[in-house]
Short mmCIF file of C-alpha atoms and ligand atoms in Angstrom, two decimals:
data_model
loop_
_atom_site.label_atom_id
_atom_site.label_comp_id
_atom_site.label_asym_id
_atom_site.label_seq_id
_atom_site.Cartn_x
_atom_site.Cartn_y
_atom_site.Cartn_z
CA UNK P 1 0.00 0.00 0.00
CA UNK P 2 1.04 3.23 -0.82
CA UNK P 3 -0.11 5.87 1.56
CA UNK P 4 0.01 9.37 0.53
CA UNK P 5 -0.94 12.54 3.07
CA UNK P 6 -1.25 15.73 1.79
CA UNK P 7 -2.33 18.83 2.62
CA UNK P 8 -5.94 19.99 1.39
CA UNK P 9 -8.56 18.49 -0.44
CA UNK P 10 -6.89 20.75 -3.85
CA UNK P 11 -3.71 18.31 -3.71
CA UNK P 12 -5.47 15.23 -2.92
CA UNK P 13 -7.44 15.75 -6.48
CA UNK P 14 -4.31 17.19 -7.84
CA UNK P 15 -2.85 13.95 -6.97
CA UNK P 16 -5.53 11.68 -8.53
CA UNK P 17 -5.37 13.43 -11.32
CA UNK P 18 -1.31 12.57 -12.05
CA UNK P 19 -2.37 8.97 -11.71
CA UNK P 20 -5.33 8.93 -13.96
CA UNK P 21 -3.43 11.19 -16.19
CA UNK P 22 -0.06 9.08 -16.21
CA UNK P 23 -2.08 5.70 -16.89
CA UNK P 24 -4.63 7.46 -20.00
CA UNK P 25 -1.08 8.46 -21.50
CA UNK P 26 0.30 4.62 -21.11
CA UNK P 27 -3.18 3.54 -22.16
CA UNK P 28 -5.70 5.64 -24.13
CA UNK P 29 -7.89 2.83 -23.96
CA UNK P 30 -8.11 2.67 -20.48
CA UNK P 31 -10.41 1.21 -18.37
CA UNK P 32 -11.76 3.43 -15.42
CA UNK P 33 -13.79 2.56 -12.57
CA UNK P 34 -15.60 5.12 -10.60
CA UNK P 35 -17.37 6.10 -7.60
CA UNK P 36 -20.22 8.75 -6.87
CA UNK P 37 -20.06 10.83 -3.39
CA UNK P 38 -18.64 13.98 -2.13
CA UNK P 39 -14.87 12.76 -2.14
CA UNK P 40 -14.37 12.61 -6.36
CA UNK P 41 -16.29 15.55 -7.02
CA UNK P 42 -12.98 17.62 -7.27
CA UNK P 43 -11.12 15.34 -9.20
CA UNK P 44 -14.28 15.06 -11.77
CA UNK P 45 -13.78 18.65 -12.16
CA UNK P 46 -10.07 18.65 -12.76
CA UNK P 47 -10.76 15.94 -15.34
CA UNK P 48 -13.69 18.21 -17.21
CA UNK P 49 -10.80 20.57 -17.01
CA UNK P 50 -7.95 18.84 -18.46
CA UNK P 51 -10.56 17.31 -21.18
CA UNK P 52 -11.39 21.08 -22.42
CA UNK P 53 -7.94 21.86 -22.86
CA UNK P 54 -7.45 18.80 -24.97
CA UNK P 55 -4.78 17.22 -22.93
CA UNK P 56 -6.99 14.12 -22.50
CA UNK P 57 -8.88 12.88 -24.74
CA UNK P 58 -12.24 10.32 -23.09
CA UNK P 59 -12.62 9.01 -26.89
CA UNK P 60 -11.76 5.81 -26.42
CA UNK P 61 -11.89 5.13 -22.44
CA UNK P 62 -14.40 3.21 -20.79
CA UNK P 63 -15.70 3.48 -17.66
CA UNK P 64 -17.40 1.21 -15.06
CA UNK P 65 -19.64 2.53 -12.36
CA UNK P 66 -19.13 1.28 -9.27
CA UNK P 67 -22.83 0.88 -7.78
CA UNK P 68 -25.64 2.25 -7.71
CA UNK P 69 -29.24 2.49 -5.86
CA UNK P 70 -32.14 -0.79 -6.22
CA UNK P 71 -35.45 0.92 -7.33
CA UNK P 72 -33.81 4.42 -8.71
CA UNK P 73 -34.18 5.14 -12.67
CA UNK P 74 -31.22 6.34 -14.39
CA UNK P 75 -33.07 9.48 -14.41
CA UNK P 76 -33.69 9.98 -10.97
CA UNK P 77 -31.58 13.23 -9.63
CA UNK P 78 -30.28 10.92 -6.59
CA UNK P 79 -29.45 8.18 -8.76
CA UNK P 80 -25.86 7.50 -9.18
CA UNK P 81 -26.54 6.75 -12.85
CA UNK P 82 -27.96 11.21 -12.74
CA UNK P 83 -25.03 11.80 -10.43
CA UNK P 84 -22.08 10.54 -13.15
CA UNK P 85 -23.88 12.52 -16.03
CA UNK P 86 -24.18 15.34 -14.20
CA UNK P 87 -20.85 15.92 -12.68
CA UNK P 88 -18.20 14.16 -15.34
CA UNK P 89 -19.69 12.10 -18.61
CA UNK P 90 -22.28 15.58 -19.99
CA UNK P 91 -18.84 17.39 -19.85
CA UNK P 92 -16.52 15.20 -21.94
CA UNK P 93 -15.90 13.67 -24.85
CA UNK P 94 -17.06 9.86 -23.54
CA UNK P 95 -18.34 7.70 -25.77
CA UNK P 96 -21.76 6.99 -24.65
CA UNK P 97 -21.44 3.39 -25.73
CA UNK P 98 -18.15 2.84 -23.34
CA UNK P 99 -20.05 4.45 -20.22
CA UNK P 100 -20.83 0.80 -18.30
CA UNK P 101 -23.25 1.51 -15.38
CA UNK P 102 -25.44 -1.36 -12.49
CA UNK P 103 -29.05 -0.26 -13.17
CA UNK P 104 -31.16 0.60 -10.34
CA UNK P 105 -34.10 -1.26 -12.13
CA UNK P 106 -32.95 -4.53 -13.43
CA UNK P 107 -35.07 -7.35 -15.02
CA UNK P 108 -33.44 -9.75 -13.82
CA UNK P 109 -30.71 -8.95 -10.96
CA UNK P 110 -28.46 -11.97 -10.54
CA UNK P 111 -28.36 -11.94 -14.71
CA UNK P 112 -27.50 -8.20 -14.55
CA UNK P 113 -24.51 -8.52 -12.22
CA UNK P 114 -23.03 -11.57 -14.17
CA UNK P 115 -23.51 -9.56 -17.39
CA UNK P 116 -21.51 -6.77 -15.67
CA UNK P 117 -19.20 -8.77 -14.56
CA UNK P 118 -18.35 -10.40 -17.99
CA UNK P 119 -18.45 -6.98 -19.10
CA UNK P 120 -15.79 -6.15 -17.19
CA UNK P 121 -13.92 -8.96 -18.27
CA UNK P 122 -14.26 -8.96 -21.84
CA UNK P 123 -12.33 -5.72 -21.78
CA UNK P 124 -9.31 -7.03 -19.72
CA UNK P 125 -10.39 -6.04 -16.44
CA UNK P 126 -10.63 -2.93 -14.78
CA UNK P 127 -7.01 -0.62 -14.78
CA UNK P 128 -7.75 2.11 -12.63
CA UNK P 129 -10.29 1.75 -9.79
CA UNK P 130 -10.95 5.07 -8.16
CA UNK P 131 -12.20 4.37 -4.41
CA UNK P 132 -14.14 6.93 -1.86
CA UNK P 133 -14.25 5.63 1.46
CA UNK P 134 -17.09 5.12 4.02
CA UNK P 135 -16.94 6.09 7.66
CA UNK P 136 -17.73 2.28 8.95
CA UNK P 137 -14.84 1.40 6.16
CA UNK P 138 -16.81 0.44 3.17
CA UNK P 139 -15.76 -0.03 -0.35
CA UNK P 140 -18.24 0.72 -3.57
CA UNK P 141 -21.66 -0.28 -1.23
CA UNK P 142 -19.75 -3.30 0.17
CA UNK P 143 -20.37 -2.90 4.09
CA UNK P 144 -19.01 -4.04 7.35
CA UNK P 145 -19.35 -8.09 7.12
CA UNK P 146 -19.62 -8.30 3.03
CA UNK P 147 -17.34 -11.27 1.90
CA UNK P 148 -13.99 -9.99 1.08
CA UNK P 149 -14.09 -12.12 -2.05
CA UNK P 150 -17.71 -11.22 -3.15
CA UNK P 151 -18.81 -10.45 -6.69
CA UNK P 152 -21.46 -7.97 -7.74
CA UNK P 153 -24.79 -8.47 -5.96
CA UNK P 154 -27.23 -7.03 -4.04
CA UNK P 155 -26.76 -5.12 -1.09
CA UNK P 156 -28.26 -4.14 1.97
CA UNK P 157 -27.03 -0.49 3.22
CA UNK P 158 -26.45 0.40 6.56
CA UNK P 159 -28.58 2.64 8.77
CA UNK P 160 -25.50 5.01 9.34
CA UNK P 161 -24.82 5.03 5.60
CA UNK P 162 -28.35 5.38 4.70
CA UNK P 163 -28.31 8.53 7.63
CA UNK P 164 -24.84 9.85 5.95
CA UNK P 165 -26.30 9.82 2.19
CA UNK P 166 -29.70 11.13 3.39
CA UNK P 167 -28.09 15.13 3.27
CA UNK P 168 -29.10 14.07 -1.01
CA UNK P 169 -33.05 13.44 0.06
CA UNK P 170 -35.60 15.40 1.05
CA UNK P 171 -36.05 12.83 3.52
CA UNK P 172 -34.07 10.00 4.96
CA UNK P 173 -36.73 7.56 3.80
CA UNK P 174 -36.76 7.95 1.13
CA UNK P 175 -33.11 6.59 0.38
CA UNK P 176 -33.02 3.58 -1.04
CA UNK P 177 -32.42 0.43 0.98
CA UNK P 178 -30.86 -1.95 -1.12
CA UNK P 179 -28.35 -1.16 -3.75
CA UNK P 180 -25.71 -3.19 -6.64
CA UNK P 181 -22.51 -3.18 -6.05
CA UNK P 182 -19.18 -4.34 -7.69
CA UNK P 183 -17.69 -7.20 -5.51
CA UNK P 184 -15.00 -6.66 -2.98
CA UNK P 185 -13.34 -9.69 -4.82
CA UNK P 186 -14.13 -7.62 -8.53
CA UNK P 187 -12.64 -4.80 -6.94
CA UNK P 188 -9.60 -6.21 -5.84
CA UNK P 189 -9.18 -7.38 -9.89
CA UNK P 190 -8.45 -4.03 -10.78
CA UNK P 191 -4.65 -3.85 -11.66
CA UNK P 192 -4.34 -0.71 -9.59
CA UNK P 193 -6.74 0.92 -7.26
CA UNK P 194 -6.57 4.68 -5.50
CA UNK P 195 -8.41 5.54 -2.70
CA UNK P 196 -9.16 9.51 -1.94
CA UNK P 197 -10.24 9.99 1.95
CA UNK P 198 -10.32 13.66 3.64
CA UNK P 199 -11.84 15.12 7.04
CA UNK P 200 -11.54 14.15 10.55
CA UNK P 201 -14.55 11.73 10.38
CA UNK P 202 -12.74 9.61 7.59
CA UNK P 203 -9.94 9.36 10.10
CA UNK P 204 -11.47 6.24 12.15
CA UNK P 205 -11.84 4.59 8.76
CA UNK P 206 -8.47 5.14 7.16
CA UNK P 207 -6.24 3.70 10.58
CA UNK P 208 -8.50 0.24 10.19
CA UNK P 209 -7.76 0.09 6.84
CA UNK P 210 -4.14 1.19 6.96
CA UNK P 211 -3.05 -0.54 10.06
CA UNK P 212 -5.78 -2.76 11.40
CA UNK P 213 -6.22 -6.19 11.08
CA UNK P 214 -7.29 -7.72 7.15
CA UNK P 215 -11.38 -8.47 8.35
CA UNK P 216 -14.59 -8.27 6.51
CA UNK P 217 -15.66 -5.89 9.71
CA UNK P 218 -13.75 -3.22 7.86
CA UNK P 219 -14.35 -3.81 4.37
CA UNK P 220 -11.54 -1.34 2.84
CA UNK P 221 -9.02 -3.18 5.36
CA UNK P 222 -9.05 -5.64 2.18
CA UNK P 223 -6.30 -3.26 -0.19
CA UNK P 224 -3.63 -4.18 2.11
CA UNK P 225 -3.67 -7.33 -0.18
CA UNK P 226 -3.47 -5.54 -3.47
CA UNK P 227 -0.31 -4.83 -5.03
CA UNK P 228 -1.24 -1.32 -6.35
CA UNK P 229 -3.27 0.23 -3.79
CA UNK P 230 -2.69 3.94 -3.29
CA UNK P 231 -4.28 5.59 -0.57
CA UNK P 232 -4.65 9.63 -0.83
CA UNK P 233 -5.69 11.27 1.91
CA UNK P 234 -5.54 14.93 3.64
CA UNK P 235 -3.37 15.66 7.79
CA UNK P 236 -7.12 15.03 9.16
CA UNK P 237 -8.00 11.45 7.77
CA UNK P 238 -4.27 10.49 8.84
CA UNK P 239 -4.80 11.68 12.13
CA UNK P 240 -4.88 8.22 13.62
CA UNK P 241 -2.40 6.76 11.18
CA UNK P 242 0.45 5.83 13.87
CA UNK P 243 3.25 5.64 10.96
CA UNK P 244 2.18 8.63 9.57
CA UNK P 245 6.06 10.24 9.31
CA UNK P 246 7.19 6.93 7.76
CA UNK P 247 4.60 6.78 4.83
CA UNK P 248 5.34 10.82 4.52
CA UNK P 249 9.04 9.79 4.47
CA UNK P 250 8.25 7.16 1.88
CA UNK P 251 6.69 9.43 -0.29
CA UNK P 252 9.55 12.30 -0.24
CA UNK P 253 12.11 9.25 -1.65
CA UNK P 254 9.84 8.26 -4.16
CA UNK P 255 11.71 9.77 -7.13
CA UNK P 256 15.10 8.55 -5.46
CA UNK P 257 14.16 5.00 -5.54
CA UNK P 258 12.40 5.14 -8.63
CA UNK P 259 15.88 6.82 -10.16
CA UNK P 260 17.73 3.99 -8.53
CA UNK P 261 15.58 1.30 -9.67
CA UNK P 262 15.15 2.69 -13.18
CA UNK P 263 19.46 2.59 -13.41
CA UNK P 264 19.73 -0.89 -12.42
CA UNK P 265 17.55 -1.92 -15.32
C1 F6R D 1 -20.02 5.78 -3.85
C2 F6R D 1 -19.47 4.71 -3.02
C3 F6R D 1 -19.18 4.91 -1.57
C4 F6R D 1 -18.54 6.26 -1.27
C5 F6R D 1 -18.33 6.42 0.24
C6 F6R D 1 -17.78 7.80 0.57
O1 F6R D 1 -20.20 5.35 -5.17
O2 F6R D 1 -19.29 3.64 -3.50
O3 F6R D 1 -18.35 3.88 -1.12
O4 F6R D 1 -17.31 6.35 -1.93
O5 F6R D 1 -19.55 6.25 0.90
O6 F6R D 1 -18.71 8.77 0.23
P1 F6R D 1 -18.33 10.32 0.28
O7 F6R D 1 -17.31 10.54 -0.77
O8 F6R D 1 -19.63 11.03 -0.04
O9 F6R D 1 -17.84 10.57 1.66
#
């Protein structure tokens, strides 16, 4: 795992944005996977950004969505499906038939989520899986006690995730109960994965998943298996972190050991 602190929510995005930008420019085909919430909405923006002033180009990437609401239409304004068009896919030059998303309203759900998943597949996987973070340590809608190899499926939400996602509704009931979500096992697939956490109430979250114990309790805990997680987060979500200096020392060498391993090659 790769933790990275910085210092405001600006160079968190700013950050994101290098490693989506680095990986389009290795592979303009790229495969993206992508969350809704609070957390991306800056990095959305820096992408609309970037995709205006033609240094990247959406053309030919395509993009998974990482869950998404039972019982919502793609039209609804708090569907995730609304949420994506609004704040990235209306702005740039996506190809509408590379925009993969879990419908809120399938026919058939178990035949939807294997259908996604082959999706997924029949494109080589997923390269880039970009990861907000829940305060009880959930993944996509994947919540304290999901299998840590699950596929997509069904989900039940929490009551405290249901409470922190009512601030969208007019009122808490009316969020949505059940939801689809990519698998924490599907998610661990993708060849590299970056997770963007800021705030003080995050911080809880981010020390079980940095430095607790690998257990379905705390979903996220799970990237300490991948090879290629990155974890980008702001002073306040590392409060808790207890090698905080060491990962920030970590990161200042970065370009020395990436010198030094590039000249023994
Ligand atoms: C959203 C998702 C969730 C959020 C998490 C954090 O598609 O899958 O896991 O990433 O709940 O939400 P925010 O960013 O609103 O704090």
């Amino acid at each position: 795992m790769e933790i990275i602190i910085k210092q405001d929510y600006e160079q968190i995005c700013e950050e994101a944005i290098k490693i989506i930008h680095q990986a389009w420019k290795k592979k303009n085909n790229l495969v993206l996977g992508l969350p809704t919430g609070k957390t991306p909405l800056g990095v959305y923006r820096r992408l609309i950004e970037l995709n205006k002033k033609e240094e990247i180009d959406f053309s030919q990437v395509i993009t998974f969505s990482l869950d998404e609401y039972l019982g919502l239409e793609e039209n609804h304004p708090q569907s995730f499906a609304y949420y994506m068009e609004k704040n990235l896919f209306q702005h740039i030059n996506i190809n509408k038939e590379n925009i993969y998303r879990l419908s809120g309203n399938p026919e058939n759900i178990d035949e939807h989520c294997k259908a996604y998943e082959e999706k997924i597949n029949s494109f080589g996987g997923i390269d880039l899986q970009i990861l907000g973070i829940g305060r009880n340590g959930h993944i996509g809608f994947n919540e304290p006690s999901s299998s840590l190899s699950s596929r997509t499926r069904v989900k039940t939400l929490t009551l405290e995730t249901i409470e922190a996602n009512s601030r969208l509704f007019q009122d808490e009931k009316e969020v949505p109960r059940f939801c689809l979500t990519l698998g924490i096992g599907t998610i661990m697939e993708a060849k590299m994965i970056v997770l963007l956490a800021l705030g003080k109430n995050k911080g809880e979250a981010i020390f079980k998943c940095v430095e607790g114990p690998i257990t379905a309790s705390v979903p996220a805990s799970i990237l300490q298996l991948h090879p290629q997680a990155k974890i980008i987060i702001d002073q306040e979500a590392a409060s808790l972190l207890s090698r905080k200096d060491y990962y920030q020392w970590v990161y200042k060498n970065k370009e020395r050991v990436d010198d030094f391993i590039a000249k023994k090659k």
